[in-house]
Amino acid sequence: MPELPEVEITKRGVDLHFTGQRLLACTVRQPRLRWPVPVEVQSCVKHILQGVERRSKYMLMDFGAQVLVVHLGMSGSLKIVNASTPWDKHDHIEWNFGDKVLRYNDPRRFGSVEYVEKVPGWEHSFIRFAKLGPEPFSEAFTPDSFFKATRGKKVSIKALLLSGFAVVGVGNIYACEALFRSAIRPGKAAGRLSKANVQALHAAVVAVLTEAIERGGSTLRNFQAIDGELGHFQLHCDVYGREGQPCKRCGATVKRRVMNQRSTFYCAQCQE
């Protein structure tokens, strides 16, 4: 699943290539995604793309009076192609900006494209954003706020990271890496972490996500940037995907266990 770094890479690509351009046409070949694609997406035609933002794992395409909220789901991606390029089997939506077009490809169709009228404060009333925690690079995400979010929580710290309640955008691979860097066992109850633990994890979350963006995200299956470039953060992981290999820190064997139906990689010696 594309996580925050992958969505950020996608957002930057769309912003670079299409912001300031007028949308000439929008073609929806497959309207049945996670939720039906609303017919209102056509109202963006003839409007100029004002900018592209990101909230958690959502990409926001701002057309002035309207915003398209795009989620890549489990297997979605956006790609830039020539207008004459034939459609691929799993290409479902096309935004035509002239010589270049933007296409949404999603083999599993768990992604979504939603339409929102851009009225003041719409971000606070939009249902998908209602339970989202703070952005990891924002002033709202501090060691103190993070520590407060862990208090009284009986769930594992890894589960809390993945929930998006304490901080958004930390997917499985990034949770494993941040917990390793901060020497915290993934299954430890969030409420049992000390303030020093949480401070270390806060720094690790920010560092891991920053590095992932710098490395183009992670291509574990089919993620690619809009220009076709693959991510390579996964090639530099300390524990993720390294079951049975020696820990880079202490030499002990990296272990894997399934937590909440997700593979979790850790070093039992380094992480307490």
PDB file of N, CA and C in Angstrom, residues 47-98:
ATOM      1  N   HIS A  47     -11.080  24.198 -15.816  1.00  0.00           N
ATOM      2  CA  HIS A  47     -10.483  24.946 -14.714  1.00  0.00           C
ATOM      3  C   HIS A  47      -8.987  24.668 -14.640  1.00  0.00           C
ATOM      4  N   ILE A  48      -8.248  25.606 -14.088  1.00  0.00           N
ATOM      5  CA  ILE A  48      -6.795  25.476 -13.949  1.00  0.00           C
ATOM      6  C   ILE A  48      -6.471  24.794 -12.628  1.00  0.00           C
ATOM      7  N   LEU A  49      -5.549  23.852 -12.672  1.00  0.00           N
ATOM      8  CA  LEU A  49      -5.089  23.216 -11.443  1.00  0.00           C
ATOM      9  C   LEU A  49      -4.258  24.225 -10.663  1.00  0.00           C
ATOM     10  N   GLN A  50      -4.762  24.647  -9.506  1.00  0.00           N
ATOM     11  CA  GLN A  50      -4.121  25.699  -8.722  1.00  0.00           C
ATOM     12  C   GLN A  50      -2.941  25.192  -7.897  1.00  0.00           C
ATOM     13  N   GLY A  51      -2.989  23.924  -7.526  1.00  0.00           N
ATOM     14  CA  GLY A  51      -1.924  23.368  -6.697  1.00  0.00           C
ATOM     15  C   GLY A  51      -2.300  21.975  -6.238  1.00  0.00           C
ATOM     16  N   VAL A  52      -1.329  21.287  -5.660  1.00  0.00           N
ATOM     17  CA  VAL A  52      -1.548  19.926  -5.173  1.00  0.00           C
ATOM     18  C   VAL A  52      -0.986  19.836  -3.757  1.00  0.00           C
ATOM     19  N   GLU A  53      -1.793  19.335  -2.829  1.00  0.00           N
ATOM     20  CA  GLU A  53      -1.371  19.185  -1.444  1.00  0.00           C
ATOM     21  C   GLU A  53      -1.552  17.729  -1.018  1.00  0.00           C
ATOM     22  N   ARG A  54      -1.103  17.442   0.189  1.00  0.00           N
ATOM     23  CA  ARG A  54      -1.272  16.102   0.749  1.00  0.00           C
ATOM     24  C   ARG A  54      -1.774  16.207   2.181  1.00  0.00           C
ATOM     25  N   ARG A  55      -2.712  15.334   2.530  1.00  0.00           N
ATOM     26  CA  ARG A  55      -3.146  15.175   3.919  1.00  0.00           C
ATOM     27  C   ARG A  55      -3.125  13.691   4.207  1.00  0.00           C
ATOM     28  N   SER A  56      -2.217  13.290   5.111  1.00  0.00           N
ATOM     29  CA  SER A  56      -2.012  11.879   5.394  1.00  0.00           C
ATOM     30  C   SER A  56      -1.684  11.158   4.089  1.00  0.00           C
ATOM     31  N   LYS A  57      -2.479  10.159   3.707  1.00  0.00           N
ATOM     32  CA  LYS A  57      -2.230   9.408   2.475  1.00  0.00           C
ATOM     33  C   LYS A  57      -3.149   9.863   1.344  1.00  0.00           C
ATOM     34  N   TYR A  58      -3.758  11.032   1.508  1.00  0.00           N
ATOM     35  CA  TYR A  58      -4.643  11.585   0.492  1.00  0.00           C
ATOM     36  C   TYR A  58      -3.931  12.686  -0.281  1.00  0.00           C
ATOM     37  N   MET A  59      -4.129  12.721  -1.592  1.00  0.00           N
ATOM     38  CA  MET A  59      -3.603  13.795  -2.427  1.00  0.00           C
ATOM     39  C   MET A  59      -4.759  14.708  -2.815  1.00  0.00           C
ATOM     40  N   LEU A  60      -4.575  16.008  -2.660  1.00  0.00           N
ATOM     41  CA  LEU A  60      -5.631  16.980  -2.906  1.00  0.00           C
ATOM     42  C   LEU A  60      -5.294  17.803  -4.141  1.00  0.00           C
ATOM     43  N   MET A  61      -6.109  17.675  -5.186  1.00  0.00           N
ATOM     44  CA  MET A  61      -5.928  18.444  -6.420  1.00  0.00           C
ATOM     45  C   MET A  61      -6.882  19.636  -6.373  1.00  0.00           C
ATOM     46  N   ASP A  62      -6.326  20.828  -6.262  1.00  0.00           N
ATOM     47  CA  ASP A  62      -7.092  22.053  -6.048  1.00  0.00           C
ATOM     48  C   ASP A  62      -7.370  22.740  -7.380  1.00  0.00           C
ATOM     49  N   PHE A  63      -8.651  22.774  -7.771  1.00  0.00           N
ATOM     50  CA  PHE A  63      -9.049  23.436  -9.012  1.00  0.00           C
ATOM     51  C   PHE A  63      -9.754  24.768  -8.736  1.00  0.00           C
ATOM     52  N   GLY A  64      -9.476  25.359  -7.602  1.00  0.00           N
ATOM     53  CA  GLY A  64     -10.059  26.661  -7.280  1.00  0.00           C
ATOM     54  C   GLY A  64     -11.306  26.523  -6.440  1.00  0.00           C
ATOM     55  N   ALA A  65     -12.437  26.309  -7.083  1.00  0.00           N
ATOM     56  CA  ALA A  65     -13.695  26.149  -6.357  1.00  0.00           C
ATOM     57  C   ALA A  65     -13.972  24.694  -6.009  1.00  0.00           C
ATOM     58  N   GLN A  66     -13.181  23.784  -6.583  1.00  0.00           N
ATOM     59  CA  GLN A  66     -13.377  22.360  -6.343  1.00  0.00           C
ATOM     60  C   GLN A  66     -12.047  21.702  -5.988  1.00  0.00           C
ATOM     61  N   VAL A  67     -12.141  20.632  -5.218  1.00  0.00           N
ATOM     62  CA  VAL A  67     -10.962  19.842  -4.858  1.00  0.00           C
ATOM     63  C   VAL A  67     -11.264  18.374  -5.135  1.00  0.00           C
ATOM     64  N   LEU A  68     -10.332  17.703  -5.794  1.00  0.00           N
ATOM     65  CA  LEU A  68     -10.426  16.260  -5.963  1.00  0.00           C
ATOM     66  C   LEU A  68      -9.520  15.609  -4.922  1.00  0.00           C
ATOM     67  N   VAL A  69     -10.080  14.714  -4.135  1.00  0.00           N
ATOM     68  CA  VAL A  69      -9.334  14.024  -3.082  1.00  0.00           C
ATOM     69  C   VAL A  69      -9.044  12.606  -3.573  1.00  0.00           C
ATOM     70  N   VAL A  70      -7.775  12.321  -3.782  1.00  0.00           N
ATOM     71  CA  VAL A  70      -7.358  11.049  -4.387  1.00  0.00           C
ATOM     72  C   VAL A  70      -6.653  10.184  -3.347  1.00  0.00           C
ATOM     73  N   HIS A  71      -7.088   8.941  -3.238  1.00  0.00           N
ATOM     74  CA  HIS A  71      -6.415   7.954  -2.376  1.00  0.00           C
ATOM     75  C   HIS A  71      -5.995   6.788  -3.261  1.00  0.00           C
ATOM     76  N   LEU A  72      -4.749   6.350  -3.130  1.00  0.00           N
ATOM     77  CA  LEU A  72      -4.214   5.308  -4.009  1.00  0.00           C
ATOM     78  C   LEU A  72      -4.579   3.896  -3.573  1.00  0.00           C
ATOM     79  N   GLY A  73      -5.204   3.744  -2.412  1.00  0.00           N
ATOM     80  CA  GLY A  73      -5.635   2.428  -1.982  1.00  0.00           C
ATOM     81  C   GLY A  73      -4.481   1.467  -1.783  1.00  0.00           C
ATOM     82  N   MET A  74      -4.674   0.211  -2.179  1.00  0.00           N
ATOM     83  CA  MET A  74      -3.663  -0.828  -1.993  1.00  0.00           C
ATOM     84  C   MET A  74      -2.653  -0.870  -3.129  1.00  0.00           C
ATOM     85  N   SER A  75      -3.107  -0.577  -4.342  1.00  0.00           N
ATOM     86  CA  SER A  75      -2.243  -0.798  -5.507  1.00  0.00           C
ATOM     87  C   SER A  75      -2.304   0.320  -6.536  1.00  0.00           C
ATOM     88  N   GLY A  76      -2.867   1.461  -6.158  1.00  0.00           N
ATOM     89  CA  GLY A  76      -3.040   2.536  -7.119  1.00  0.00           C
ATOM     90  C   GLY A  76      -1.774   3.330  -7.376  1.00  0.00           C
ATOM     91  N   SER A  77      -1.730   3.961  -8.547  1.00  0.00           N
ATOM     92  CA  SER A  77      -0.626   4.854  -8.891  1.00  0.00           C
ATOM     93  C   SER A  77      -1.108   5.832  -9.950  1.00  0.00           C
ATOM     94  N   LEU A  78      -0.429   6.954 -10.038  1.00  0.00           N
ATOM     95  CA  LEU A  78      -0.696   7.946 -11.075  1.00  0.00           C
ATOM     96  C   LEU A  78       0.507   8.011 -11.987  1.00  0.00           C
ATOM     97  N   LYS A  79       0.273   8.197 -13.266  1.00  0.00           N
ATOM     98  CA  LYS A  79       1.381   8.241 -14.218  1.00  0.00           C
ATOM     99  C   LYS A  79       1.125   9.319 -15.259  1.00  0.00           C
ATOM    100  N   ILE A  80       2.202   9.919 -15.715  1.00  0.00           N
ATOM    101  CA  ILE A  80       2.139  10.923 -16.760  1.00  0.00           C
ATOM    102  C   ILE A  80       2.487  10.261 -18.089  1.00  0.00           C
ATOM    103  N   VAL A  81       1.620  10.440 -19.083  1.00  0.00           N
ATOM    104  CA  VAL A  81       1.838   9.831 -20.397  1.00  0.00           C
ATOM    105  C   VAL A  81       1.436  10.829 -21.476  1.00  0.00           C
ATOM    106  N   ASN A  82       1.812  10.520 -22.711  1.00  0.00           N
ATOM    107  CA  ASN A  82       1.366  11.314 -23.843  1.00  0.00           C
ATOM    108  C   ASN A  82      -0.114  11.053 -24.091  1.00  0.00           C
ATOM    109  N   ALA A  83      -0.798  12.037 -24.644  1.00  0.00           N
ATOM    110  CA  ALA A  83      -2.230  11.893 -24.886  1.00  0.00           C
ATOM    111  C   ALA A  83      -2.539  10.737 -25.827  1.00  0.00           C
ATOM    112  N   SER A  84      -1.589  10.381 -26.685  1.00  0.00           N
ATOM    113  CA  SER A  84      -1.809   9.310 -27.662  1.00  0.00           C
ATOM    114  C   SER A  84      -1.483   7.919 -27.120  1.00  0.00           C
ATOM    115  N   THR A  85      -0.979   7.835 -25.896  1.00  0.00           N
ATOM    116  CA  THR A  85      -0.592   6.542 -25.328  1.00  0.00           C
ATOM    117  C   THR A  85      -1.822   5.665 -25.097  1.00  0.00           C
ATOM    118  N   PRO A  86      -1.805   4.414 -25.595  1.00  0.00           N
ATOM    119  CA  PRO A  86      -2.954   3.523 -25.370  1.00  0.00           C
ATOM    120  C   PRO A  86      -3.189   3.285 -23.876  1.00  0.00           C
ATOM    121  N   TRP A  87      -4.443   3.066 -23.532  1.00  0.00           N
ATOM    122  CA  TRP A  87      -4.788   2.801 -22.141  1.00  0.00           C
ATOM    123  C   TRP A  87      -4.319   1.406 -21.743  1.00  0.00           C
ATOM    124  N   ASP A  88      -3.781   1.285 -20.537  1.00  0.00           N
ATOM    125  CA  ASP A  88      -3.470  -0.022 -19.979  1.00  0.00           C
ATOM    126  C   ASP A  88      -4.742  -0.643 -19.406  1.00  0.00           C
ATOM    127  N   LYS A  89      -4.683  -1.940 -19.141  1.00  0.00           N
ATOM    128  CA  LYS A  89      -5.853  -2.676 -18.661  1.00  0.00           C
ATOM    129  C   LYS A  89      -6.445  -2.064 -17.401  1.00  0.00           C
ATOM    130  N   HIS A  90      -5.588  -1.642 -16.485  1.00  0.00           N
ATOM    131  CA  HIS A  90      -6.067  -1.155 -15.193  1.00  0.00           C
ATOM    132  C   HIS A  90      -6.038   0.369 -15.080  1.00  0.00           C
ATOM    133  N   ASP A  91      -5.962   1.076 -16.197  1.00  0.00           N
ATOM    134  CA  ASP A  91      -6.116   2.533 -16.199  1.00  0.00           C
ATOM    135  C   ASP A  91      -7.608   2.845 -16.097  1.00  0.00           C
ATOM    136  N   HIS A  92      -8.007   3.602 -15.097  1.00  0.00           N
ATOM    137  CA  HIS A  92      -9.433   3.834 -14.859  1.00  0.00           C
ATOM    138  C   HIS A  92      -9.878   5.274 -15.088  1.00  0.00           C
ATOM    139  N   ILE A  93      -8.992   6.231 -14.845  1.00  0.00           N
ATOM    140  CA  ILE A  93      -9.358   7.646 -14.980  1.00  0.00           C
ATOM    141  C   ILE A  93      -8.229   8.385 -15.674  1.00  0.00           C
ATOM    142  N   GLU A  94      -8.601   9.346 -16.528  1.00  0.00           N
ATOM    143  CA  GLU A  94      -7.595  10.174 -17.204  1.00  0.00           C
ATOM    144  C   GLU A  94      -7.967  11.645 -17.074  1.00  0.00           C
ATOM    145  N   TRP A  95      -6.976  12.447 -16.673  1.00  0.00           N
ATOM    146  CA  TRP A  95      -7.110  13.902 -16.681  1.00  0.00           C
ATOM    147  C   TRP A  95      -6.241  14.428 -17.819  1.00  0.00           C
ATOM    148  N   ASN A  96      -6.873  15.040 -18.801  1.00  0.00           N
ATOM    149  CA  ASN A  96      -6.171  15.506 -20.002  1.00  0.00           C
ATOM    150  C   ASN A  96      -5.850  16.991 -19.867  1.00  0.00           C
ATOM    151  N   PHE A  97      -4.549  17.296 -19.819  1.00  0.00           N
ATOM    152  CA  PHE A  97      -4.101  18.685 -19.718  1.00  0.00           C
ATOM    153  C   PHE A  97      -3.483  19.181 -21.025  1.00  0.00           C
ATOM    154  N   GLY A  98      -3.668  18.425 -22.115  1.00  0.00           N
ATOM    155  CA  GLY A  98      -3.092  18.833 -23.394  1.00  0.00           C
ATOM    156  C   GLY A  98      -2.171  17.761 -23.938  1.00  0.00           C
TER     157      GLY A  98
END
